[in-house]
mmCIF file of C-alpha atoms in Angstrom:
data_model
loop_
_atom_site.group_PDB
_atom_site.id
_atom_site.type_symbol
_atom_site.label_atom_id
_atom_site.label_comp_id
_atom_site.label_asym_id
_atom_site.label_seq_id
_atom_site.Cartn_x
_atom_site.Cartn_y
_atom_site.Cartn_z
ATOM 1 C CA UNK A 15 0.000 0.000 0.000
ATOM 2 C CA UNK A 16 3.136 2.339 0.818
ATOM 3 C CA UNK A 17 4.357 1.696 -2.324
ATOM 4 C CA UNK A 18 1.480 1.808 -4.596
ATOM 5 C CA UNK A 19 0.603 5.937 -2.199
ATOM 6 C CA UNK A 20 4.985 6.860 -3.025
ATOM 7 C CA UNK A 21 4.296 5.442 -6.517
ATOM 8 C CA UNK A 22 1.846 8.440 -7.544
ATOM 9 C CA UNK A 23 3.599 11.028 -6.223
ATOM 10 C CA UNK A 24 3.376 14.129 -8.269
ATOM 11 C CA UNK A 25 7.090 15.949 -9.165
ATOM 12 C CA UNK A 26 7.747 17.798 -6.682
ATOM 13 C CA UNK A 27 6.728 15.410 -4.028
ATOM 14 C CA UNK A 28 9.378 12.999 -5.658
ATOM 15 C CA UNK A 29 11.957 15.633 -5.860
ATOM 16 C CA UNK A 30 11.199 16.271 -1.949
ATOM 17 C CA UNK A 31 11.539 12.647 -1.407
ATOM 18 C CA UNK A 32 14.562 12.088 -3.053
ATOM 19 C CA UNK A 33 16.008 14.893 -1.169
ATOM 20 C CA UNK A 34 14.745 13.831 1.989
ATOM 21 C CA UNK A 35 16.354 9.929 1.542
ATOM 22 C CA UNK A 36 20.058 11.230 0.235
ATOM 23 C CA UNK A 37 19.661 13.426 3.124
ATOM 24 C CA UNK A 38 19.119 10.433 5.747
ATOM 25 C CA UNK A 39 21.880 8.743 3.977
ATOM 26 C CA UNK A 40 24.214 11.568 5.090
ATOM 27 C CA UNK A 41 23.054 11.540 8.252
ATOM 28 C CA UNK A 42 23.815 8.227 8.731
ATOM 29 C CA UNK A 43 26.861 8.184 7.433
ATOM 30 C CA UNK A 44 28.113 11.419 9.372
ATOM 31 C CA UNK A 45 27.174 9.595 12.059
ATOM 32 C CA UNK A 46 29.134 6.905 10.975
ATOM 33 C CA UNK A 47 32.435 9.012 10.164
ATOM 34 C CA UNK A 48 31.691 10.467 13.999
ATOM 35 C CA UNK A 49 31.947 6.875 15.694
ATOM 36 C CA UNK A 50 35.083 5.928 13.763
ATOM 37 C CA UNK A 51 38.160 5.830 15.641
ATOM 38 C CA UNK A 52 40.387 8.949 13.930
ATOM 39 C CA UNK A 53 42.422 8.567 10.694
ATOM 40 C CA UNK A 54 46.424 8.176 11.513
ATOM 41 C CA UNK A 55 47.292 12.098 10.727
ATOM 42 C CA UNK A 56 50.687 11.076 9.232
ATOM 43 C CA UNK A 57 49.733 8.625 6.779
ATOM 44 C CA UNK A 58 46.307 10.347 5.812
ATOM 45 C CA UNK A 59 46.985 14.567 5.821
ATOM 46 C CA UNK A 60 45.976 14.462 1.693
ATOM 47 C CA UNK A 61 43.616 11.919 1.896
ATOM 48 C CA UNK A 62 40.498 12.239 -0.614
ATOM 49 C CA UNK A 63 37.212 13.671 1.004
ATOM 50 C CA UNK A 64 33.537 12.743 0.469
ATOM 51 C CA UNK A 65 33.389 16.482 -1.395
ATOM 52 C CA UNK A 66 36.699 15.579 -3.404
ATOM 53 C CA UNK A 67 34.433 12.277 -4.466
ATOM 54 C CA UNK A 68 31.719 14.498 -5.364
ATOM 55 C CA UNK A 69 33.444 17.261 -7.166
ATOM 56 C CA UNK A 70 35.120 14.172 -9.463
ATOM 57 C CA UNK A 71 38.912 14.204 -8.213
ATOM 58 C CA UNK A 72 38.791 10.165 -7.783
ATOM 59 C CA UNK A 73 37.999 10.364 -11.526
ATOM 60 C CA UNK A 74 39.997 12.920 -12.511
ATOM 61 C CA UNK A 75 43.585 11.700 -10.889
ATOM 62 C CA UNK A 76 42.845 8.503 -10.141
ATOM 63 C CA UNK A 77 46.170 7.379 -9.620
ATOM 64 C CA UNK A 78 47.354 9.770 -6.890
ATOM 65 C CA UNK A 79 43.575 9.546 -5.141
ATOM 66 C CA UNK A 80 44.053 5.624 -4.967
ATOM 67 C CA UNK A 81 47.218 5.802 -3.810
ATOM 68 C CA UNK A 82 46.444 8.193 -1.269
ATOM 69 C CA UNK A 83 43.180 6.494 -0.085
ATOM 70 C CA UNK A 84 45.806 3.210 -0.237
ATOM 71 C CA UNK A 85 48.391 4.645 1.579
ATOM 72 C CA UNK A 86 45.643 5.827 4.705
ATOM 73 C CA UNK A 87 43.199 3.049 5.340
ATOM 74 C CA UNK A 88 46.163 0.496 4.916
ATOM 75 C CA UNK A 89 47.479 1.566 8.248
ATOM 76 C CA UNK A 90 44.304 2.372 9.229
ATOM 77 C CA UNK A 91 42.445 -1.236 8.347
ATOM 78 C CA UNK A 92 45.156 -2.962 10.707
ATOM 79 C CA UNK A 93 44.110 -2.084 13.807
ATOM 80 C CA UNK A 94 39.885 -1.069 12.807
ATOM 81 C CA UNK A 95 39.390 -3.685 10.080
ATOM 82 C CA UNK A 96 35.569 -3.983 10.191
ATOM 83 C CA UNK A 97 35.038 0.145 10.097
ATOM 84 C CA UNK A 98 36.900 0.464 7.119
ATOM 85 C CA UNK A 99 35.588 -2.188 5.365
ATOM 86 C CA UNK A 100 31.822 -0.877 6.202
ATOM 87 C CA UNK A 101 33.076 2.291 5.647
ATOM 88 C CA UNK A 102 34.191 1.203 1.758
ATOM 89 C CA UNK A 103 31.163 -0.769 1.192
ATOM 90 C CA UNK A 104 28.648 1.539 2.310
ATOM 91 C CA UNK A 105 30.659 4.142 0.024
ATOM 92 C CA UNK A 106 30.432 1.948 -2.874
ATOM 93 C CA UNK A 107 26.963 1.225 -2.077
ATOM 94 C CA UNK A 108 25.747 4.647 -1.285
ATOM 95 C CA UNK A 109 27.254 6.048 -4.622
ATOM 96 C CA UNK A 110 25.373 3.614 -6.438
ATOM 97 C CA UNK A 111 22.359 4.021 -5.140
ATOM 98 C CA UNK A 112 22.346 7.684 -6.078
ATOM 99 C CA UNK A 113 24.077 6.822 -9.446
ATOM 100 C CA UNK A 114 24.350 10.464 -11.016
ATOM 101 C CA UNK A 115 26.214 11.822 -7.874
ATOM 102 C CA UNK A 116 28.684 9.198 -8.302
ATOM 103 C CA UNK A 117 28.855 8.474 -12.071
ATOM 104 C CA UNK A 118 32.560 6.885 -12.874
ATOM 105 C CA UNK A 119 33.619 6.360 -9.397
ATOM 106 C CA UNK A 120 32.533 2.699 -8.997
ATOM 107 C CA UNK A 121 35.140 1.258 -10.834
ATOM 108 C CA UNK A 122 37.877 3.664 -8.431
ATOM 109 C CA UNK A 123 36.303 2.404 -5.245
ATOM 110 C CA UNK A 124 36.606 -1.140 -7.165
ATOM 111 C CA UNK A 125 40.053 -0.609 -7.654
ATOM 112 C CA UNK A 126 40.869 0.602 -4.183
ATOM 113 C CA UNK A 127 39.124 -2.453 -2.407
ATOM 114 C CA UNK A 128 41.519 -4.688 -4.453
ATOM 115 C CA UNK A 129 44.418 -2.286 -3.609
ATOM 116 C CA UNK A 130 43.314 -2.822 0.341
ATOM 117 C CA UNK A 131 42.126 -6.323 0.681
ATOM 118 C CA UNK A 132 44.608 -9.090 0.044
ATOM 119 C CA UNK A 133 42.582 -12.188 2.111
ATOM 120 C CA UNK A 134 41.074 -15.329 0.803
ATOM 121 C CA UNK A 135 44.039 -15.268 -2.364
ATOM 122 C CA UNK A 136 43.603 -17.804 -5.140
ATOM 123 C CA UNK A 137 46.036 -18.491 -7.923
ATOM 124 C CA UNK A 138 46.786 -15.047 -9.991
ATOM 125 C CA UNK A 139 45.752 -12.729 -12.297
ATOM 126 C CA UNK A 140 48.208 -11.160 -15.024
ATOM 127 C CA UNK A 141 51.013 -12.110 -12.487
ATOM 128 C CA UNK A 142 49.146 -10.692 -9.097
ATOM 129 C CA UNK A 143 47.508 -12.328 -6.365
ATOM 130 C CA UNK A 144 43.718 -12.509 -6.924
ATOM 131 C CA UNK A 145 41.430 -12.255 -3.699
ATOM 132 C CA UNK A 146 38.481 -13.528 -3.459
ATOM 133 C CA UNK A 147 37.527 -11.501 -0.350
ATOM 134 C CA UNK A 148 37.608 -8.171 -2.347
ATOM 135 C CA UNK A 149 36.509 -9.808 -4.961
ATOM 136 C CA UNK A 150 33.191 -10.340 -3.361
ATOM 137 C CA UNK A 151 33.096 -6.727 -1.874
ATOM 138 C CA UNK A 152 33.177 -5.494 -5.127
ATOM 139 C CA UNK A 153 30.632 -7.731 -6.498
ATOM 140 C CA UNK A 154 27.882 -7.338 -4.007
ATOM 141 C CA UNK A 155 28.441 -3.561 -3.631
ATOM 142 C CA UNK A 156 28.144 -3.204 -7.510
ATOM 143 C CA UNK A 157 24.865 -5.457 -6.529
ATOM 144 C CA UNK A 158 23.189 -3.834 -3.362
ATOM 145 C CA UNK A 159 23.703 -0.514 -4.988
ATOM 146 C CA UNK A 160 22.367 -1.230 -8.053
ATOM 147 C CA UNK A 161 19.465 -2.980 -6.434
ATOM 148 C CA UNK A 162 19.294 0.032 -3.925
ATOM 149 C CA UNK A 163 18.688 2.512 -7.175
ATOM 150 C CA UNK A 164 16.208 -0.077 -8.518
ATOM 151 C CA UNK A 165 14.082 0.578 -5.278
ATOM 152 C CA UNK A 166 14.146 4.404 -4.493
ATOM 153 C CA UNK A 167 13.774 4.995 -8.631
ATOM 154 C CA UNK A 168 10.362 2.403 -8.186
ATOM 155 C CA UNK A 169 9.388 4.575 -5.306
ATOM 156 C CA UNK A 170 10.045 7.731 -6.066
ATOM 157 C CA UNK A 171 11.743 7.947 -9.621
ATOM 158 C CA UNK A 172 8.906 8.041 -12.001
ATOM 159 C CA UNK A 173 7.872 11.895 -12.672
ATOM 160 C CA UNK A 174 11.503 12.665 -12.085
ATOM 161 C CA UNK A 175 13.009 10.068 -14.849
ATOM 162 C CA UNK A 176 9.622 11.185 -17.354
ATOM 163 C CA UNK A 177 10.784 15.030 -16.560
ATOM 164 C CA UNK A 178 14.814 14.892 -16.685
ATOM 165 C CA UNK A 179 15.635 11.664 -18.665
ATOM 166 C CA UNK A 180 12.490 11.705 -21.113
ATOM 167 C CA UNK A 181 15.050 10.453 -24.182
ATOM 168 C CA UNK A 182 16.466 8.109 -22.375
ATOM 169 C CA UNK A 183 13.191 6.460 -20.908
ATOM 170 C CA UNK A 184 11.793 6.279 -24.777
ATOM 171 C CA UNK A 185 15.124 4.691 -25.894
ATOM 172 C CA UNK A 186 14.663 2.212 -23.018
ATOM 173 C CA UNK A 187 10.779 1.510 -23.685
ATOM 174 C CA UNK A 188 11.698 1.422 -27.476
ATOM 175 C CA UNK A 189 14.061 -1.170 -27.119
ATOM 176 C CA UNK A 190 12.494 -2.863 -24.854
ATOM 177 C CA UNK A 191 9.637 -3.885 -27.898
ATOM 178 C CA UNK A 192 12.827 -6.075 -29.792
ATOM 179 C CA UNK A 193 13.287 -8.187 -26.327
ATOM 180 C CA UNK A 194 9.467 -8.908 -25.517
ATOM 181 C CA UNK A 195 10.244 -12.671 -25.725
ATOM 182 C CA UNK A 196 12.904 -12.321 -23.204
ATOM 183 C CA UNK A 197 12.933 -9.844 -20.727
ATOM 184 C CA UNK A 198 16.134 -11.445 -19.230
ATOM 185 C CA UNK A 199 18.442 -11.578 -22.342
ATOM 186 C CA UNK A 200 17.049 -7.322 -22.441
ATOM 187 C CA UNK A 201 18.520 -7.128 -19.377
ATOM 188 C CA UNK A 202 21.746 -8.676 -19.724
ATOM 189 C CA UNK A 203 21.876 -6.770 -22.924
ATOM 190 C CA UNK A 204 21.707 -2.953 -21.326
ATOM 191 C CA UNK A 205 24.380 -4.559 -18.249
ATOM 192 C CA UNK A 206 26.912 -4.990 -21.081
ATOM 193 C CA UNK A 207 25.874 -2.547 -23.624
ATOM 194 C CA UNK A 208 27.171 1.161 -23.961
ATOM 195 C CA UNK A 209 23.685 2.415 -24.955
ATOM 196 C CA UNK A 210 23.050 3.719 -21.651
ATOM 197 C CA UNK A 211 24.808 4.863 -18.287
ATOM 198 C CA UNK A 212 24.950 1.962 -15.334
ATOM 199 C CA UNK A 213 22.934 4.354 -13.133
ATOM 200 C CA UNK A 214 20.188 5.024 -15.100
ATOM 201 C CA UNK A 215 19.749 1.341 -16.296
ATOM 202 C CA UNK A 216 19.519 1.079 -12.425
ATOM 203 C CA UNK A 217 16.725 3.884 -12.239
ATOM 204 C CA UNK A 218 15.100 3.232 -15.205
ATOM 205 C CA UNK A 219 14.484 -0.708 -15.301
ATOM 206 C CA UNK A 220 11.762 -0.941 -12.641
ATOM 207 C CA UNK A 221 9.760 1.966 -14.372
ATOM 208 C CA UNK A 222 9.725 -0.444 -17.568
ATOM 209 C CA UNK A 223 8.599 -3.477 -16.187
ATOM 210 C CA UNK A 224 11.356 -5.638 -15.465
ATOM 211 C CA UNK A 225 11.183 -8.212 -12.943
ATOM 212 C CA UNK A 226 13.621 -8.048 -9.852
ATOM 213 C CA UNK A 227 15.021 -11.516 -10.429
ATOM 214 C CA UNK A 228 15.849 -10.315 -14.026
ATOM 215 C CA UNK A 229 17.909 -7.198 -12.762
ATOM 216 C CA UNK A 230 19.549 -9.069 -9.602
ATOM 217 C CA UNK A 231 20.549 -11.926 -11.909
ATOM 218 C CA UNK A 232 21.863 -9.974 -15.027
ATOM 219 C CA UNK A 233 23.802 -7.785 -12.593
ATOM 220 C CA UNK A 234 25.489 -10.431 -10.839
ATOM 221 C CA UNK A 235 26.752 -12.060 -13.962
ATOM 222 C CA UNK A 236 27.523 -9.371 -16.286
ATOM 223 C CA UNK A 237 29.734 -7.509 -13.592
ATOM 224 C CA UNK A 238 31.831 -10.398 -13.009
ATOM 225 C CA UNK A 239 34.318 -9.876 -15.522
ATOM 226 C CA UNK A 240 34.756 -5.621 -14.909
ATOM 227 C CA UNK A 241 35.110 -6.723 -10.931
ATOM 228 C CA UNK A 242 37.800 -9.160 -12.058
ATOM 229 C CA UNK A 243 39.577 -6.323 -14.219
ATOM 230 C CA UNK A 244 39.451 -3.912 -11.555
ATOM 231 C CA UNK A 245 40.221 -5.981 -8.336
ATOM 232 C CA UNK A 246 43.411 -7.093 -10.253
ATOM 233 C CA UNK A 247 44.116 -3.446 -10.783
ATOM 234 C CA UNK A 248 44.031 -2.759 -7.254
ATOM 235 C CA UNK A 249 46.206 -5.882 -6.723
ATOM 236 C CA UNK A 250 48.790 -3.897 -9.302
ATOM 237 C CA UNK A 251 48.944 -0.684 -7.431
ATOM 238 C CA UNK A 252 49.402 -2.171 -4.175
ATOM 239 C CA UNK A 253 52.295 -3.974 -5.203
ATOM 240 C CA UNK A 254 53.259 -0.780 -7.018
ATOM 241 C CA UNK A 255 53.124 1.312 -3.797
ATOM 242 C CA UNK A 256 54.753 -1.607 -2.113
ATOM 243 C CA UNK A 257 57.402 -2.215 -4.171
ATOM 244 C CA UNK A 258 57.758 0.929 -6.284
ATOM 245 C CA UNK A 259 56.017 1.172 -10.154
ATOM 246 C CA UNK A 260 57.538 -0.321 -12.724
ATOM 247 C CA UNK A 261 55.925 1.621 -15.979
ATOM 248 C CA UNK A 262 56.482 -1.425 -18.523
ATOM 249 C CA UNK A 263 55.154 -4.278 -16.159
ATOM 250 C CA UNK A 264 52.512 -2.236 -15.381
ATOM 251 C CA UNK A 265 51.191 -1.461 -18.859
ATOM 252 C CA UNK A 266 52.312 -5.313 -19.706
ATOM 253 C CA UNK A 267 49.688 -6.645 -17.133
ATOM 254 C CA UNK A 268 47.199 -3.885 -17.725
ATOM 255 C CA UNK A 269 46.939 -4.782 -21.716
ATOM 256 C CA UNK A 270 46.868 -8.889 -20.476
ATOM 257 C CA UNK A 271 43.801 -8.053 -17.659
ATOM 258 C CA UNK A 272 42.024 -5.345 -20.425
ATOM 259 C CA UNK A 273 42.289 -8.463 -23.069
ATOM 260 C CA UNK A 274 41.278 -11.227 -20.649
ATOM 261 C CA UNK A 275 38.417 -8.849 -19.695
ATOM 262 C CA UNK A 276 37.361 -8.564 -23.044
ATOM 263 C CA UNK A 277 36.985 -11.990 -23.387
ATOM 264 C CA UNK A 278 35.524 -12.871 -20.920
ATOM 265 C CA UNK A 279 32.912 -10.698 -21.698
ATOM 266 C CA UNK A 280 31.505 -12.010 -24.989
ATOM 267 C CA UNK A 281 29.440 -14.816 -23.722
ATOM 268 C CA UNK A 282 27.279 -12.207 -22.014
ATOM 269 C CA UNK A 283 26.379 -10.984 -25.119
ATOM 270 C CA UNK A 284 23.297 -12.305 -26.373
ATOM 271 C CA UNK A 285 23.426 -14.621 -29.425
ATOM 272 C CA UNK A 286 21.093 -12.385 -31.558
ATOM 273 C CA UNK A 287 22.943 -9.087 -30.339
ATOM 274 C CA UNK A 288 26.641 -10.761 -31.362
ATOM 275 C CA UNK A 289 25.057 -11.781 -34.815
ATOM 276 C CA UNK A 290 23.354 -8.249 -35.323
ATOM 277 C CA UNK A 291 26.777 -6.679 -34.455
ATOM 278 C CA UNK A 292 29.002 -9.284 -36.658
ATOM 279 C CA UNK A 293 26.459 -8.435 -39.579
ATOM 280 C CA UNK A 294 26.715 -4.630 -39.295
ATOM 281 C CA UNK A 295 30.276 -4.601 -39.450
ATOM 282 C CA UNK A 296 30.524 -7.405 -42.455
ATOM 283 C CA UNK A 297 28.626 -4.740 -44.136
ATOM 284 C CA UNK A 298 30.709 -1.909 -43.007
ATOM 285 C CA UNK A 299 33.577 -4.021 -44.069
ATOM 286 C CA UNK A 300 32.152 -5.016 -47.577
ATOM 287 C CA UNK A 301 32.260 -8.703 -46.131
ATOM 288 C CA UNK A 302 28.687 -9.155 -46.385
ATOM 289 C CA UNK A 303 27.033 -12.184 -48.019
ATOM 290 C CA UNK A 304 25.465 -9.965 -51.209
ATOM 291 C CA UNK A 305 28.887 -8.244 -51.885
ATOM 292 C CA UNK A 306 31.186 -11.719 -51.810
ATOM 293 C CA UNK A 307 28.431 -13.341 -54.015
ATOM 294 C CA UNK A 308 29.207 -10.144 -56.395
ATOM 295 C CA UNK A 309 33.067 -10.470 -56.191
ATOM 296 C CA UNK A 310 32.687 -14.104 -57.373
ATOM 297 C CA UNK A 311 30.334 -13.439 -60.389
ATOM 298 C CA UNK A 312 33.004 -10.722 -61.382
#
């Protein structure tokens, strides 16, 4: 009944509700922050701040920000493991959840958690320890956030998405028409596709129609291989701040992970997408069946 009375809230009364929600977010996490034991001064006096995050500076010089952040909750995590690790995965989460505050910084706060968390290592990755613990920090932030955006944007998303996004929720709709006989490959499809930013498939996706299980599952799976990419990433910079940076093994293992990433990405791709996209660029290429039958006449 809740839902059905926040579902038919007029503009404004979304806008206020939006406003309200990020604003008990804060509050929570301020009062989060205020219970933390303090930040070692020494290791943490440039440290990146929740308004650095906002203003873009984790996107913008992501090296020295990661670094930085690595260099601070390192000696931090040793002696107040379980507050930074909340503290990172209610980050992660809370950026996702309200996607266009946050837009590019998952992937940082990705790399970060692989720079930080070495436990649970298996085998390795492009020549670094993999761990499965950050690993699944990554994952199920990417997850709960996403999911997390899927509820507020069913709740309170609707005349705000039709009023600021109006292009983007026809492109989603219109789309949506070529995947009526499977809902789940449309989902998949918009995880892995460009066509659309992460955060508004997030917002936008319950206002269409699509099932829960749908977005949980296709999220789960078509993150994997991005999580994989950037936790080993993370594993690379905290050997590099470890051990210094060596620029040619670092590019050497990037171009492996980017490849391996790649790859690992094309069974997500549905069939019918992979054909579409192999015809198109037969015919870009003059490779298409019509031209070769030509070439052979001649």
């Amino acid at each position: 009944r809740v839902c059905r009375r926040m579902a038919g809230l007029t503009l404004k009364q979304s806008l206020a509700a939006y406003v309200v929600l990020a604003a008990a977010i804060a509050v929570g996490a301020g009062a989060f922050v205020r219970s933390a034991p303090p930040l070692p001064a020494s290791h943490c006096a440039d440290v990146v701040t929740f308004l650095d995050v906002v203003k873009g500076r984790l996107v913008q010089e992501p090296k020295q920000s990661i670094l930085g952040l690595w260099g601070c909750l390192k000696e931090y995590k040793r002696d107040n493991w379980w507050y930074t690790t909340a503290g990172i995965w209610g980050t992660y989460v809370m950026f996702k959840v309200f996607g266009p505050l946050g837009a590019g910084t998952s992937m940082v706060i990705s790399i970060l958690i692989g720079a930080l968390y070495d436990e649970w290592r298996v085998g390795s990755t492009a020549g670094v320890d993999y761990s499965l613990l950050a690993h699944a920090l990554g994952v199920s932030g990417e997850v709960c956030g996403g999911l997390g955006g899927y509820a507020m944007s069913y709740l309170v998303g609707r005349e705000i998405l039709h009023a600021f996004a109006a292009d983007k929720m026809a492109m989603l709709h219109a789309k949506m028409r070529e995947y009526d006989d499977s809902l789940f490959r449309y989902m998949l499809f918009l995880r892995v596709s460009p066509m659309l930013p992460n955060w508004f498939v997030n917002y936008g996706t319950p206002l269409v129609g699509m099932p829960l299980s749908y977005f949980v599952a296709a999220s789960l799976i078509a993150i994997q291989p991005a999580a994989a990419m950037s936790i080993s990433m993370g594993g690379m910079l905290r050997e590099a701040g470890e051990a210094g940076l060596d620029i040619a093994k670092f590019t050497k293992r990037g171009a492996a992970m980017a490849a391996t990433t790649f790859v690992l990405s094309i069974p997500l791709i549905p069939a019918d997408d992979m054909r579409a996209a192999t015809d198109r660029a037969s015919r870009a290429l003059g490779l298409d069946q019509s031209h070769l039958e030509a070439i052979a006449r001649a």
